[in-house]
Amino acid sequence: MNSMNSLIWLCCCFPVLIFGAGLPDDIEKCHFGDSTCLIRSINSLIKRYPKGIPEIGIPPLDSYNYSDSIILESPNHGPIWMDFRMRDNVNKGFNNATITHVEGFLYEPNQKQIVLKARLPRLLHEATYEMVGKVMFFAYNTTGRLSSDFQNFRITLTIKALVEYRNDKRYLKIYDLKPSIDLDRWIIWLDNLYKDNTDVTIFMNQLLNENWVEFWNELQPGLIKSFTISFTTLLNKVFENIAYDDMFLPYIDVRIGS
């Protein structure tokens, strides 16, 4: 369900994938702002290292675990309200991601915002959910396993960053990140929605899947907020450890030839 938050691993590895420092020798290193090279290099790394590269902060790409999340949190009063939380989150399928577009990463990184786009044929998400709420006269308090299948998943990240100086080197720090998500289909299953009545659980899951667009639109603001906070935190940890100039081939100023 929290697919955007679960895409943290992919988004977090975008800049790490182009780092020169610590990258395996079989991964191409690029010039600043060379979008064609960056796309080629990132896609090569994804295919070659589905288990990630923990030494430089890239998590496993085929099965990624991430922290607990709050998707909906309503005031506990009134005729209709709901809290929805997830834990034990695992996402599968990022090893099949394809980077389709890269902008930015100039020698002066704040001259142009960074834009990254990726596509996944399928993103599978598994978690334990906790749901508490009330709809008119019906109150519920349940927990169970959740599974989601996001089909033809597309993500665009627009990032703005500042430059900080440490030990005579430049480091990036993100101050603004805006994600955009699109998909063709969402298939979801919530176990134990009604623990005392399996037929009602089946019926409600069918209803959710028949009306998945409305359900997705309702949850999306909470998903985006959770994802943005988590991704910004994780990505800044990466930028803190690797200097920006170590990500690329040596800079050549065409005005002076060096």
Coordinates of C-alpha atoms in Angstrom, one line a residue:
M1 CA 0.0 0.0 0.0
N2 CA 2.7 2.5 0.9
S3 CA 4.3 2.0 -2.5
M4 CA 5.8 5.4 -2.7
N5 CA 7.4 5.1 0.7
S6 CA 8.6 1.7 -0.4
L7 CA 10.2 3.2 -3.4
I8 CA 12.7 4.8 -1.1
W9 CA 15.3 2.2 -1.9
L10 CA 15.1 3.0 -5.6
C11 CA 15.1 6.8 -5.1
C12 CA 17.8 6.6 -2.5
C13 CA 20.0 4.6 -4.8
F14 CA 19.6 7.0 -7.8
P15 CA 22.4 9.3 -6.7
V16 CA 24.5 6.5 -5.2
L17 CA 24.3 4.6 -8.5
I18 CA 26.3 7.4 -10.2
F19 CA 28.9 7.9 -7.5
G20 CA 32.4 7.3 -8.6
A21 CA 33.7 6.6 -5.1
G22 CA 33.2 3.1 -4.1
L23 CA 31.4 2.0 -7.3
P24 CA 32.4 -1.4 -8.7
D25 CA 34.8 -1.2 -11.6
D26 CA 32.3 -2.6 -14.0
I27 CA 30.0 0.4 -13.6
E28 CA 30.5 3.3 -16.0
K29 CA 31.4 6.7 -14.5
C30 CA 29.9 9.8 -16.1
H31 CA 30.6 13.5 -16.7
F32 CA 28.5 16.1 -14.9
G33 CA 25.1 16.6 -16.5
D34 CA 25.5 13.7 -19.0
S35 CA 22.0 12.4 -18.9
T36 CA 22.5 9.7 -21.5
C37 CA 25.5 8.2 -19.6
L38 CA 23.7 8.5 -16.2
I39 CA 20.7 6.6 -17.5
R40 CA 22.9 3.9 -19.0
S41 CA 25.1 3.6 -15.9
I42 CA 22.2 3.4 -13.4
N43 CA 20.3 0.8 -15.4
S44 CA 23.5 -1.3 -15.7
L45 CA 24.0 -1.2 -11.9
I46 CA 20.4 -2.2 -11.2
K47 CA 20.7 -5.3 -13.5
R48 CA 24.2 -6.3 -12.3
Y49 CA 23.5 -5.9 -8.5
P50 CA 20.0 -7.0 -7.6
K51 CA 21.3 -7.6 -4.0
G52 CA 22.5 -4.0 -3.7
I53 CA 25.9 -2.8 -2.6
P54 CA 25.8 -2.3 1.2
E55 CA 29.3 -0.8 1.2
I56 CA 28.0 2.4 -0.5
G57 CA 24.5 2.4 1.0
I58 CA 22.5 0.7 -1.8
P59 CA 20.0 -1.7 -0.2
P60 CA 18.8 -5.0 -1.8
L61 CA 16.9 -4.3 -5.0
D62 CA 14.9 -7.5 -5.2
S63 CA 13.5 -7.4 -1.6
Y64 CA 13.6 -4.2 0.4
N65 CA 12.4 -3.7 4.0
Y66 CA 11.4 -0.3 5.3
S67 CA 10.1 1.3 8.4
D68 CA 6.6 1.5 9.8
S69 CA 4.2 4.0 8.3
I70 CA 1.0 5.9 9.0
I71 CA -1.2 6.1 5.9
L72 CA -4.4 7.6 7.4
E73 CA -4.8 9.2 10.8
S74 CA -8.2 10.8 11.5
P75 CA -9.6 12.5 14.7
N76 CA -11.2 9.8 16.8
H77 CA -14.6 11.3 16.8
G78 CA -17.6 11.8 14.5
P79 CA -19.7 9.3 12.5
I80 CA -16.8 8.3 10.1
W81 CA -13.1 8.1 10.9
M82 CA -10.2 5.7 10.3
D83 CA -6.6 5.2 11.3
F84 CA -4.5 2.9 9.0
R85 CA -0.9 1.9 9.8
M86 CA 1.6 -0.6 8.4
R87 CA 4.6 -2.4 9.8
D88 CA 6.9 -5.3 8.6
N89 CA 6.9 -3.6 5.2
V90 CA 8.7 -5.5 2.3
N91 CA 8.7 -4.5 -1.3
K92 CA 9.8 -6.7 -4.2
G93 CA 10.6 -6.0 -7.8
F94 CA 12.9 -3.0 -7.8
N95 CA 15.6 -5.1 -9.5
N96 CA 13.3 -4.9 -12.6
A97 CA 13.2 -1.1 -12.6
T98 CA 14.3 0.9 -15.6
I99 CA 15.5 4.5 -15.3
T100 CA 13.9 6.4 -18.2
H101 CA 15.0 10.1 -17.6
V102 CA 17.6 12.0 -15.8
E103 CA 18.1 15.8 -15.6
G104 CA 20.4 18.0 -13.6
F105 CA 23.6 16.8 -11.8
L106 CA 25.5 19.7 -13.3
Y107 CA 28.9 20.8 -12.0
E108 CA 27.0 23.6 -10.1
P109 CA 24.2 21.4 -8.8
N110 CA 21.9 24.2 -7.7
Q111 CA 21.8 25.7 -11.2
K112 CA 19.2 23.3 -12.2
Q113 CA 16.8 21.0 -10.3
I114 CA 17.3 17.3 -10.4
V115 CA 14.6 15.2 -12.1
L116 CA 14.6 11.4 -12.1
K117 CA 12.0 9.1 -13.7
A118 CA 11.7 5.3 -13.4
R119 CA 9.3 2.6 -14.4
L120 CA 8.6 -0.8 -12.8
P121 CA 6.5 -3.4 -14.6
R122 CA 5.3 -4.7 -11.1
L123 CA 5.9 -3.5 -7.6
L124 CA 4.8 -6.1 -5.0
H125 CA 4.3 -4.9 -1.4
E126 CA 3.7 -7.1 1.7
A127 CA 3.1 -5.8 5.2
T128 CA 1.1 -6.2 8.4
Y129 CA -1.7 -3.6 8.7
E130 CA -3.5 -2.2 11.7
M131 CA -6.9 -0.5 11.1
V132 CA -9.1 1.2 13.7
G133 CA -12.1 3.3 12.8
K134 CA -15.9 3.8 12.7
V135 CA -18.4 4.1 10.0
M136 CA -21.7 5.3 11.3
F137 CA -22.8 2.6 13.8
F138 CA -20.1 0.1 12.9
A139 CA -16.8 0.2 14.7
Y140 CA -13.8 -1.9 13.8
N141 CA -10.4 -2.7 15.2
T142 CA -8.5 -5.3 13.2
T143 CA -5.0 -6.3 12.1
G144 CA -3.8 -8.8 9.4
R145 CA -1.5 -9.3 6.5
L146 CA -1.6 -7.0 3.4
S147 CA -0.5 -7.6 -0.1
S148 CA -0.4 -5.1 -3.0
D149 CA 0.4 -5.5 -6.7
F150 CA 1.1 -2.1 -8.4
Q151 CA 1.2 -2.7 -12.1
N152 CA 3.2 -0.5 -14.6
F153 CA 4.4 1.7 -11.8
R154 CA 6.0 5.1 -12.8
I155 CA 7.7 7.6 -10.5
T156 CA 9.1 11.1 -11.1
L157 CA 11.2 12.8 -8.5
T158 CA 11.9 16.5 -8.6
I159 CA 14.7 17.4 -6.2
K160 CA 16.4 20.7 -5.1
A161 CA 19.6 20.6 -3.1
L162 CA 22.1 22.9 -1.4
V163 CA 25.8 22.6 -1.5
E164 CA 27.7 22.3 1.8
Y165 CA 31.5 22.4 2.2
R166 CA 33.4 20.0 4.5
N167 CA 37.1 19.2 4.4
D168 CA 37.5 21.2 1.2
K169 CA 34.9 19.1 -0.6
R170 CA 31.3 19.7 -1.7
Y171 CA 28.4 17.7 -0.4
L172 CA 24.7 17.9 -1.4
K173 CA 21.8 18.4 1.0
I174 CA 18.2 18.1 -0.2
Y175 CA 15.9 20.9 0.9
D176 CA 12.9 20.2 -1.3
L177 CA 11.6 16.9 -2.9
K178 CA 8.4 16.4 -4.8
P179 CA 7.4 12.9 -5.9
S180 CA 4.8 12.1 -8.6
I181 CA 3.3 8.6 -9.0
D182 CA 1.3 7.0 -11.7
L183 CA 0.2 3.4 -12.3
D184 CA -2.1 1.3 -14.5
R185 CA -3.7 -1.0 -12.0
W186 CA -3.6 -1.7 -8.2
I187 CA -4.6 -5.1 -6.9
I188 CA -4.9 -5.3 -3.1
W189 CA -5.8 -7.9 -0.5
L190 CA -6.4 -7.3 3.2
D191 CA -6.6 -10.5 5.4
N192 CA -8.9 -10.5 8.4
L193 CA -10.9 -7.4 7.6
Y194 CA -13.7 -9.1 9.4
K195 CA -12.3 -11.8 11.5
D196 CA -15.6 -13.4 12.3
N197 CA -16.9 -13.5 8.8
T198 CA -14.7 -14.6 5.9
D199 CA -17.4 -13.9 3.4
V200 CA -17.6 -10.3 4.4
T201 CA -13.7 -10.1 4.2
I202 CA -13.9 -11.4 0.6
F203 CA -16.7 -9.1 -0.4
M204 CA -14.9 -6.0 1.0
N205 CA -11.7 -6.9 -0.8
Q206 CA -13.6 -7.3 -4.0
L207 CA -15.2 -4.0 -3.5
L208 CA -11.8 -2.3 -2.9
N209 CA -10.4 -3.8 -6.1
E210 CA -13.4 -2.8 -8.2
N211 CA -13.0 0.7 -7.0
W212 CA -9.3 0.9 -6.7
V213 CA -8.9 4.3 -8.3
E214 CA -11.1 6.0 -5.7
F215 CA -9.3 4.1 -2.9
W216 CA -5.8 5.1 -4.3
N217 CA -6.8 8.7 -4.7
E218 CA -8.0 8.8 -1.0
L219 CA -4.8 7.4 0.3
Q220 CA -2.3 9.1 -2.0
P221 CA -1.8 12.3 0.1
G222 CA -0.7 10.3 3.1
L223 CA 1.4 8.1 1.0
I224 CA 3.2 11.0 -0.6
K225 CA 3.9 12.7 2.7
S226 CA 5.3 9.6 4.3
F227 CA 7.4 8.8 1.3
T228 CA 8.8 12.4 1.0
I229 CA 9.9 12.5 4.6
S230 CA 11.5 9.1 4.6
F231 CA 13.2 9.5 1.2
T232 CA 14.6 12.9 2.0
T233 CA 16.1 11.6 5.3
L234 CA 17.6 8.5 3.7
L235 CA 18.9 10.3 0.6
N236 CA 20.6 13.0 2.7
K237 CA 22.4 10.3 4.7
V238 CA 23.9 9.2 1.4
F239 CA 24.9 12.7 0.4
E240 CA 26.5 13.2 3.8
N241 CA 28.9 10.3 3.2
I242 CA 30.0 10.9 -0.4
A243 CA 31.3 14.1 -1.8
Y244 CA 29.5 15.4 -4.8
D245 CA 32.7 15.8 -6.9
D246 CA 33.5 12.2 -6.2
M247 CA 30.4 11.0 -8.0
F248 CA 31.6 12.0 -11.5
L249 CA 34.5 12.1 -13.9
P250 CA 36.8 15.1 -13.5
Y251 CA 35.2 18.3 -14.5
I252 CA 36.4 20.0 -17.7
D253 CA 35.7 23.7 -18.1
V254 CA 35.3 24.1 -21.9
R255 CA 36.1 27.8 -21.6
I256 CA 39.6 27.1 -20.5
G257 CA 40.0 23.5 -21.4
S258 CA 40.6 22.2 -17.9

